[in-house]
Short mmCIF file of C-alpha atoms and ligand atoms in Angstrom, two decimals:
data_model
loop_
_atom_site.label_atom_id
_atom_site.label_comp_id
_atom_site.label_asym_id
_atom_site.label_seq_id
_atom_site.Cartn_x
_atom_site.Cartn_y
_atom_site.Cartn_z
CA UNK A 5 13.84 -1.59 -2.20
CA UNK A 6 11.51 -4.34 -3.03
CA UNK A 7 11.34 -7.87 -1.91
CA UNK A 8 8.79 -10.70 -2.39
CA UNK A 9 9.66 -13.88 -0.48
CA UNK A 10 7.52 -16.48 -1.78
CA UNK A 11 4.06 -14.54 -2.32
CA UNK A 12 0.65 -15.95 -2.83
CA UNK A 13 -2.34 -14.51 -2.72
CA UNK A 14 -5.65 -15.86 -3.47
CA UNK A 15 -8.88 -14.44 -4.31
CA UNK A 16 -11.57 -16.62 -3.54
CA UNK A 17 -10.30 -19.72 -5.15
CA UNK A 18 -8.26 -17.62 -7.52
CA UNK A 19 -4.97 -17.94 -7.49
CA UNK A 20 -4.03 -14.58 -8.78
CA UNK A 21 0.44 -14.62 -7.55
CA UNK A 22 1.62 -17.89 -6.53
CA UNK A 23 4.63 -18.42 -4.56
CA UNK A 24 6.69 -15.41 -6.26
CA UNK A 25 10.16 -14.58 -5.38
CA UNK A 26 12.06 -11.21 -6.65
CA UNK A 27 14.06 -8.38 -5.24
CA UNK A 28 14.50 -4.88 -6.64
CA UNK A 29 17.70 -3.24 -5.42
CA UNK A 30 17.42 0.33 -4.64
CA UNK A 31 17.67 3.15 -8.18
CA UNK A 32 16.16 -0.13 -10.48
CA UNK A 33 14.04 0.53 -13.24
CA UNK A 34 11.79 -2.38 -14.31
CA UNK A 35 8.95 -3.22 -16.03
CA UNK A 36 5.84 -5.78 -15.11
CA UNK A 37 4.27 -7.67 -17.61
CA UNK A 38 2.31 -9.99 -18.99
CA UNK A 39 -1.68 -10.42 -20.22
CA UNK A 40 -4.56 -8.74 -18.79
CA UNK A 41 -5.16 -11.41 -14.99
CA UNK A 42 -1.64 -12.42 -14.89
CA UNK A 43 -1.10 -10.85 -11.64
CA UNK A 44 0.27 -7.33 -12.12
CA UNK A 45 -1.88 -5.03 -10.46
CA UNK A 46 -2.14 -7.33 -7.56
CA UNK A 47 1.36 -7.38 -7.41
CA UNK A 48 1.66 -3.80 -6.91
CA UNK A 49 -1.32 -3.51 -4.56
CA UNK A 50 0.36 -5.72 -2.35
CA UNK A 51 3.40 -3.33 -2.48
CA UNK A 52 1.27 -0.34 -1.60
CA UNK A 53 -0.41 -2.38 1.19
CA UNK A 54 -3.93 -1.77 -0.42
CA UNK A 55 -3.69 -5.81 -0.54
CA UNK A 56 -1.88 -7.67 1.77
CA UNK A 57 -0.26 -11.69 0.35
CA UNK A 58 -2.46 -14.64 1.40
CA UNK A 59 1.02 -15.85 2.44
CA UNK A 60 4.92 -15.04 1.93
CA UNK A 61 6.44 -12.43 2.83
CA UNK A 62 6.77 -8.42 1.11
CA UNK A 63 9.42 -6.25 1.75
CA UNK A 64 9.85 -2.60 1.15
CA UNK A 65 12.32 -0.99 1.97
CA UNK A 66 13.35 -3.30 4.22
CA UNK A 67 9.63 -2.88 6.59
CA UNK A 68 8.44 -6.16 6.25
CA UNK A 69 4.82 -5.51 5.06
CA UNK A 70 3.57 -8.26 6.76
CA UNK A 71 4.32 -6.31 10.55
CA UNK A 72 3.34 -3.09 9.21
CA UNK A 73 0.80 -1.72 11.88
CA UNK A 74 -2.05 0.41 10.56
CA UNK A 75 -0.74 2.94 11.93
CA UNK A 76 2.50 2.63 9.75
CA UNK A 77 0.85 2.77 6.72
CA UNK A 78 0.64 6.56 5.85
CA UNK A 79 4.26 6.97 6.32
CA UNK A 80 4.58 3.82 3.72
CA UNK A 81 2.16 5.18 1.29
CA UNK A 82 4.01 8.84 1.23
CA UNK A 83 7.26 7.01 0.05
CA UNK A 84 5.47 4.91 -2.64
CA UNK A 85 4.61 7.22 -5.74
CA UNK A 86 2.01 6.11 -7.80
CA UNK A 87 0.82 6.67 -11.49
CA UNK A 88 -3.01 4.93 -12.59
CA UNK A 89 -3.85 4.34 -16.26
CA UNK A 90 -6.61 6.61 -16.23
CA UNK A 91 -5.55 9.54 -13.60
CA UNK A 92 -7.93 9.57 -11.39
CA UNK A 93 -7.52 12.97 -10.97
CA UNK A 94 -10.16 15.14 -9.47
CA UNK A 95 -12.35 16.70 -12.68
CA UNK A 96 -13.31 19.48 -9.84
CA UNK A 97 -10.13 20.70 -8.82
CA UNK A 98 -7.22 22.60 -10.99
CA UNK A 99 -3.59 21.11 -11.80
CA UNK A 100 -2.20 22.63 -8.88
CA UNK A 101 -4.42 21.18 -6.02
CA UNK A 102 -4.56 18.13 -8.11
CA UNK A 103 -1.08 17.69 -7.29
CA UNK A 104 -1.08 19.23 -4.09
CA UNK A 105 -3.34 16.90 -2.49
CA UNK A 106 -0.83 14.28 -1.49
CA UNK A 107 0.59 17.00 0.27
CA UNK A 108 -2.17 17.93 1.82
CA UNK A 109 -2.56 15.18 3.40
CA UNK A 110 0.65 14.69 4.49
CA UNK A 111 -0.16 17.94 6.43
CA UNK A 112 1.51 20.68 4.12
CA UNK A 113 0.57 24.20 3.99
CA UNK A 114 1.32 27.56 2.57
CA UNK A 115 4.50 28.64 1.20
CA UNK A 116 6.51 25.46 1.31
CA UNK A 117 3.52 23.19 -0.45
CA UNK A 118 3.24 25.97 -3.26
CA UNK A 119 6.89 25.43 -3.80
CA UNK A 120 6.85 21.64 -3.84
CA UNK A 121 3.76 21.85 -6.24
CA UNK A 122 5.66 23.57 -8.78
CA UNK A 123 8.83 21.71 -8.54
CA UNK A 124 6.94 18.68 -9.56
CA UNK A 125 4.58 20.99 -12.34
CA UNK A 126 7.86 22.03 -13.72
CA UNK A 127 9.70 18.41 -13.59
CA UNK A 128 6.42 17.44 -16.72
CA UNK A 129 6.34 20.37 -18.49
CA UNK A 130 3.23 21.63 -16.94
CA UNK A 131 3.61 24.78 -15.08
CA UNK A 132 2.32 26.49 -16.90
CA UNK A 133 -1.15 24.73 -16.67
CA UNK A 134 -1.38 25.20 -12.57
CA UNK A 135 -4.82 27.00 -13.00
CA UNK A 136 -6.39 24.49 -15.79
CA UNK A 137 -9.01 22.19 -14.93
CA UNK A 138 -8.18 18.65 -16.04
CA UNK A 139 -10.71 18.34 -18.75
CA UNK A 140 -8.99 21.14 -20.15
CA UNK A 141 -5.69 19.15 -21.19
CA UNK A 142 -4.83 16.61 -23.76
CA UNK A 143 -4.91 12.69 -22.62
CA UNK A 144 -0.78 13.39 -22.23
CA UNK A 145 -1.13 16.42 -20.39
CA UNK A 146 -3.58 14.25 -18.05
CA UNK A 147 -1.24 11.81 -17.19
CA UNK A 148 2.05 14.10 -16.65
CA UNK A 149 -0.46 15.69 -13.66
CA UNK A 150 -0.95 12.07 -12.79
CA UNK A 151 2.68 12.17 -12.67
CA UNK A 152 3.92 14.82 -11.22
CA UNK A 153 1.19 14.46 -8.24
CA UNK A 154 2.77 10.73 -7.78
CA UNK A 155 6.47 12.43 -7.14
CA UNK A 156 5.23 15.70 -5.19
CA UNK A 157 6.08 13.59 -2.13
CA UNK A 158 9.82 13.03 -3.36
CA UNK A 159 8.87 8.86 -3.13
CA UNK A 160 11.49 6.70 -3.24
CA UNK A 161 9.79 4.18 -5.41
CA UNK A 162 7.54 5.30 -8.28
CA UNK A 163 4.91 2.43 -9.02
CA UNK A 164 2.74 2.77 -12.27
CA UNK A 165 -0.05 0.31 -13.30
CA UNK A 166 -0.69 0.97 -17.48
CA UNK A 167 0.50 4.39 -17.12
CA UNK A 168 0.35 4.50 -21.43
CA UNK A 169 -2.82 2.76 -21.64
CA UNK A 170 -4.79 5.53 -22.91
CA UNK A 171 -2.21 7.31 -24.65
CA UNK A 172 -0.35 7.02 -28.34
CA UNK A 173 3.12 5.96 -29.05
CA UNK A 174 4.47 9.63 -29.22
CA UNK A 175 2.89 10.45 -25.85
CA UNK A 176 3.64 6.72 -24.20
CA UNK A 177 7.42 7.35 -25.19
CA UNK A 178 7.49 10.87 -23.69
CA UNK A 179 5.66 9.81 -20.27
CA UNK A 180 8.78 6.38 -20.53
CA UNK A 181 11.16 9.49 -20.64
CA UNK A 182 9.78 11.14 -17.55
CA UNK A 183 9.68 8.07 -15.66
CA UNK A 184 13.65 7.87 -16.69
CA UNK A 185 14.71 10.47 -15.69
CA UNK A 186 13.21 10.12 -12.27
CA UNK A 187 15.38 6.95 -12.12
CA UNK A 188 18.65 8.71 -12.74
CA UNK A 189 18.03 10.77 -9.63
CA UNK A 190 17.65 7.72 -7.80
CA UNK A 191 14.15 7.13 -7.93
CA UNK A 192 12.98 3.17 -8.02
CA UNK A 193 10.96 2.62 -10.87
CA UNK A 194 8.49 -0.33 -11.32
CA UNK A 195 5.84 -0.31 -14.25
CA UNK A 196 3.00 -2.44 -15.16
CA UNK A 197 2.44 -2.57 -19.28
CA UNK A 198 1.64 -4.85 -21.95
CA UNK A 199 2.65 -2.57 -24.18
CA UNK A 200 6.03 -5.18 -25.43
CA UNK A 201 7.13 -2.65 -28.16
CA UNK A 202 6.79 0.34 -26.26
CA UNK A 203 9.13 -1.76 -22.62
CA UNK A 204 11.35 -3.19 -25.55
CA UNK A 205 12.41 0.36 -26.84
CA UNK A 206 13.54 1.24 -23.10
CA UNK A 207 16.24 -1.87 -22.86
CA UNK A 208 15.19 -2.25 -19.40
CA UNK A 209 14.74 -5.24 -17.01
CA UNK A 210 11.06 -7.20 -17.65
CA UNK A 211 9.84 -9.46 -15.02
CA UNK A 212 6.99 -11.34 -16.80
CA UNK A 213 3.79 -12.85 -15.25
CA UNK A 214 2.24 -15.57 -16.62
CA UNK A 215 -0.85 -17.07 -14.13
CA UNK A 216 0.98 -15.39 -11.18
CA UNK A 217 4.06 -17.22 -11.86
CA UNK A 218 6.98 -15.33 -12.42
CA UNK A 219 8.31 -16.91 -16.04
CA UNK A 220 11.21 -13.91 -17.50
CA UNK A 221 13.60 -11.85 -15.69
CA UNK A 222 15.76 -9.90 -17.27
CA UNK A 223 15.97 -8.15 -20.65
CA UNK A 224 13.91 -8.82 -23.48
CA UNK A 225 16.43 -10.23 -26.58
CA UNK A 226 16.18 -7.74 -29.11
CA UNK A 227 13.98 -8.52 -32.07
CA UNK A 228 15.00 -8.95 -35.51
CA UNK A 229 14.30 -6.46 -38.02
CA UNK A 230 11.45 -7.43 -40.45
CA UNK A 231 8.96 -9.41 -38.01
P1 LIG B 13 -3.44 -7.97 -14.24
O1 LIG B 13 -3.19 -6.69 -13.55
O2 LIG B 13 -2.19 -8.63 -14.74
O3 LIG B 13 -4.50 -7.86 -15.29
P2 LIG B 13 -4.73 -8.75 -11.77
O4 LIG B 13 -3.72 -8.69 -10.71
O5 LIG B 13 -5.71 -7.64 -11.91
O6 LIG B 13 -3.99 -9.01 -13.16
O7 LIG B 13 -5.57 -10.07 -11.62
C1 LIG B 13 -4.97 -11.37 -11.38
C2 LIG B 13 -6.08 -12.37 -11.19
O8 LIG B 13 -6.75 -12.11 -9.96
C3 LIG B 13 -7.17 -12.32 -12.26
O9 LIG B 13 -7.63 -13.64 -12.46
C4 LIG B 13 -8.24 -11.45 -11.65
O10 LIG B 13 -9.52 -11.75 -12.16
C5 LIG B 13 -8.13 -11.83 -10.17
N1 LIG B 13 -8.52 -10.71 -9.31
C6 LIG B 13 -7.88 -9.51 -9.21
N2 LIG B 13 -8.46 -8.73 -8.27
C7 LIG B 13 -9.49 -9.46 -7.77
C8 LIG B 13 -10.47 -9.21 -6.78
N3 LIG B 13 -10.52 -8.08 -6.08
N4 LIG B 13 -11.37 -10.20 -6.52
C9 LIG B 13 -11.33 -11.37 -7.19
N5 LIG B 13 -10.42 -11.66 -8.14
C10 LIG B 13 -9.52 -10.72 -8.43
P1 LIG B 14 -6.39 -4.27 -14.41
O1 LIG B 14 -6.44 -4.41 -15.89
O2 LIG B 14 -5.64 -3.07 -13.94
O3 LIG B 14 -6.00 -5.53 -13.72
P2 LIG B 14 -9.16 -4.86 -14.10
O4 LIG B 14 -10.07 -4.14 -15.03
O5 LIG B 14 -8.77 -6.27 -14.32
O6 LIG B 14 -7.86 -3.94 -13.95
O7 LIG B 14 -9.75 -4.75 -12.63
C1 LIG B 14 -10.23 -3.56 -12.11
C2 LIG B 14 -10.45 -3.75 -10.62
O8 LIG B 14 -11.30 -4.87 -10.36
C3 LIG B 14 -9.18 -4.02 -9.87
O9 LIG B 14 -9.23 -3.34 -8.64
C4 LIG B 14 -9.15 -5.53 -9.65
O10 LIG B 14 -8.48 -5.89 -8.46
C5 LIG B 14 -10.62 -5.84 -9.56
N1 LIG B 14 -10.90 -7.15 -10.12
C6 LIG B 14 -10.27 -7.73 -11.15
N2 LIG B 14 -10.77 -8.94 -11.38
C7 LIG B 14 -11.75 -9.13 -10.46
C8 LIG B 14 -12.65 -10.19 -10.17
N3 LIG B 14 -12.62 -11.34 -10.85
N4 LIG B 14 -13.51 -10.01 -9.15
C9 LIG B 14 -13.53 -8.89 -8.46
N5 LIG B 14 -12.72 -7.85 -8.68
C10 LIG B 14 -11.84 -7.97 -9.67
#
């Protein structure tokens, strides 16, 4: 679903990814981390194309980024879900056309986007809440619209950068539970937290940035009790 092939990319003279190489296979679950400038949202920027590598190659779903005309991009962008630490939903608009506006623009209308709307409402919890303004939920509630307006598309690959951030440990676990069980209908999963209890709880894969350099892959060993 996901390959880098040797990816730099420089900002300035920052070296913010150097010369990464990893592959996600298709229905993965993983999580990004490492400390804040170690590479992680620029990682996923370059996977939604708002960024493209200073060189290497990225790969998604087998469209090599790289030849991607403008053109192409929409298409990529409506198989790429993705889930920001603080919403950014619209403070103007209600739950519903929060979440309807990826469908919007992918040209939607009527009967058919009122049904995919509440698929995804009812997939978080939330249908209840179509006619609430955002202000009007909790911090949790928030993000599940954040959510479910990321998978209203039916991406392939959900990407989330700090998608906890703002939230507690009760609420982080539930919104790690939603992003599961996305995964075990086949969605791709990649996640971008610091948060090392919260990813060690999920016994998931890690791939851990340190100065753009890729330096774990794989689980992290479980901790002993006491520390
Ligand atoms: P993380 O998400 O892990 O905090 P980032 O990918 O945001 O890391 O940043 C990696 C490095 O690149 C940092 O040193 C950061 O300051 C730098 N950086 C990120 N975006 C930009 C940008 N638009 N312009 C200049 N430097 C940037
Ligand atoms: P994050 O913690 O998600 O990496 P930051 O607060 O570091 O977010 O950065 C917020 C935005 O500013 C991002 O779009 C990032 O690319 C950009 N940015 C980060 N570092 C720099 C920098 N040194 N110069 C310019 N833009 C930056």
């Amino acid at each position: 679903m996901i390959r880098f092939d040797r990816v730099s990319k420089r900002y300035g003279n920052q070296d913010a990814l150097s010369e990464l190489n990893f592959e996600m296979q298709t229905g993965e679950f993983a999580f990004l981390t490492g400390h804040s400038g170690a590479g992680k949202s620029t990682l996923l920027k370059l996977v939604m194309l708002i960024e493209r590598p200073t060189r290497g190659q990225v790969f998604v779903n087998q469209l090599n980024l790289n030849r991607l005309s403008d053109r192409q991009i929409p298409s990529l962008r409506r198989n790429v879900g993705v889930v920001f630490q603080n919403h950014q939903l619209l403070n103007d608009r209600n739950v519903f056309d929060n979440v309807a506006l990826p469908l919007q623009i992918s040209g939607y209308q009527g009967k058919d986007m009122g049904r995919r709307v509440r698929a995804a409402l009812d997939k978080v919890g939330l249908l209840d809440k179509e006619k609430q303004l955002p202000v009007a939920l909790s911090g949790g509630e928030q993000q599940r619209v954040g959510i479910a307006r990321a998978v209203v598309n039916k991406p392939a690959l959900l990407l989330a950068d700090e998608p906890t951030g703002n939230l507690d440990p009760e609420l982080s676990a539930e919104v790690m539970n939603l992003f599961d069980q996305f995964n075990q209908v086949g969605v791709t999963v990649l996640i971008a937290s610091h948060d090392i209890a919260l990813i060690r709880t999920m016994n998931r894969r890690v791939l851990g940035l340190a100065d753009g350099k890729l330096v774990h892959d794989g689980e992290l060993p479980s901790r002993s009790t006491g520390s």
